[in-house]
Amino acid sequence: MKNYFDLTGNVAIVTGCSTGLGVQMARALASQGCTIVPIARRMEKLQEVAKMLNEEFGVEAYPIRCDITDTDMVNSMVEEVVKRYGRIDILINNAGTGAVAPAEDITDEQFANEMNIDLFGSFKVARAVAKLAMIPAKYGRIINIASMYGLVGNKIAPASPYHAAKGGVVNMTRALAAEWGKYGITCNSICPGYFVTPLTKETLDSQWFQEYAKGAIPTERYGVEGELDTAALFLSSRASSYVTGIMVPVDGGYTCM
């Protein structure tokens, strides 16, 4: 029986891979035999993730500390991966942050920080990976983690910088798909809905938000661990070779209303 999602021999960089959705997607790729390079700013967390991936799935995991807002660090990280493995097949741009405050109270610093991490940081990593690995190889899978908030507005949790940055990620994905398609590189975006992570747990656990979610989400619940896996696996695999420039909302139907 053919395994369409087999990633044996592939090397994947996953940013924001110290906790939350980044770790979940790294586990999904590792389950299909992929070598994982987890990237984040906290090396002790990365080492824990790498150890877990190796012990649970028997794959090599090579953690590298990197701040994706630092161009020199990003370029050095990518060079190190290419030097070690000779290839980078998959990039999951997952690192991000989230400023929540009424738009009229958002500071310049909050807005700039959001754009610098979520949008510009994702571009820096994609640029380096494409230039140093994927374009020379004439192959690559880039998955940018945006958000359903990159597709719509919201009234419950004011986060205008986050909406702006993730909306930028959505259209940057289209632009990179258009430019790099000739090199055999696909570039797609996953737009998660409400998933419980260390960043969102406090808000999502509150009674007022749970009541809101029942009316706003057709499935009437948050996403649970594992429900991003198949989207990440499909877009990472050779099976998605004719799919590029798309947005995949994994949001329980939030954006269909």
PDB file of C-alpha atoms in Angstrom, residues 16 41 68-69 93-100 109-119 122 145-147 149 159-166 169 197 199-200:
ATOM      1  CA  GLY A  16       8.551  28.297  16.717  1.00  0.00           C
ATOM      2  CA  ARG A  41      14.958  31.121  20.928  1.00  0.00           C
ATOM      3  CA  ILE A  68      14.004  34.790  13.222  1.00  0.00           C
ATOM      4  CA  THR A  69      14.063  38.606  13.435  1.00  0.00           C
ATOM      5  CA  ASN A  93       7.226  28.980   9.212  1.00  0.00           C
ATOM      6  CA  ASN A  94       5.378  28.786  12.510  1.00  0.00           C
ATOM      7  CA  ALA A  95       7.066  31.290  14.852  1.00  0.00           C
ATOM      8  CA  GLY A  96       4.782  34.130  15.870  1.00  0.00           C
ATOM      9  CA  THR A  97       3.385  36.307  18.613  1.00  0.00           C
ATOM     10  CA  GLY A  98       0.104  38.076  19.384  1.00  0.00           C
ATOM     11  CA  ALA A  99      -0.690  41.514  20.780  1.00  0.00           C
ATOM     12  CA  VAL A 100      -4.258  41.853  22.081  1.00  0.00           C
ATOM     13  CA  GLU A 109       6.149  49.199  19.283  1.00  0.00           C
ATOM     14  CA  GLN A 110       3.438  46.523  19.534  1.00  0.00           C
ATOM     15  CA  PHE A 111       2.513  46.895  15.889  1.00  0.00           C
ATOM     16  CA  ALA A 112       6.122  46.907  14.689  1.00  0.00           C
ATOM     17  CA  ASN A 113       7.001  43.888  16.834  1.00  0.00           C
ATOM     18  CA  GLU A 114       4.096  41.891  15.414  1.00  0.00           C
ATOM     19  CA  MET A 115       5.061  42.666  11.827  1.00  0.00           C
ATOM     20  CA  ASN A 116       8.745  42.041  12.521  1.00  0.00           C
ATOM     21  CA  ILE A 117       8.160  38.548  13.926  1.00  0.00           C
ATOM     22  CA  ASP A 118       5.095  37.164  12.159  1.00  0.00           C
ATOM     23  CA  LEU A 119       5.603  38.669   8.705  1.00  0.00           C
ATOM     24  CA  SER A 122       8.786  34.452   8.184  1.00  0.00           C
ATOM     25  CA  ILE A 145       1.398  29.339   9.371  1.00  0.00           C
ATOM     26  CA  ALA A 146      -0.973  32.297   9.126  1.00  0.00           C
ATOM     27  CA  SER A 147      -4.300  32.337  10.970  1.00  0.00           C
ATOM     28  CA  TYR A 149      -7.515  36.063  11.567  1.00  0.00           C
ATOM     29  CA  ALA A 159      -5.740  42.234  17.748  1.00  0.00           C
ATOM     30  CA  SER A 160      -5.272  44.543  14.761  1.00  0.00           C
ATOM     31  CA  PRO A 161      -1.468  44.051  14.483  1.00  0.00           C
ATOM     32  CA  TYR A 162      -1.959  40.275  14.442  1.00  0.00           C
ATOM     33  CA  HIS A 163      -4.647  40.525  11.751  1.00  0.00           C
ATOM     34  CA  ALA A 164      -2.396  42.788   9.696  1.00  0.00           C
ATOM     35  CA  ALA A 165       0.666  40.564  10.020  1.00  0.00           C
ATOM     36  CA  LYS A 166      -1.180  37.316   9.314  1.00  0.00           C
ATOM     37  CA  VAL A 169       1.575  36.252   5.513  1.00  0.00           C
ATOM     38  CA  THR A 197      -1.591  26.400  23.214  1.00  0.00           C
ATOM     39  CA  LEU A 199      -0.116  31.349  24.190  1.00  0.00           C
ATOM     40  CA  THR A 200      -3.926  31.010  23.990  1.00  0.00           C
TER      41      THR A 200
END
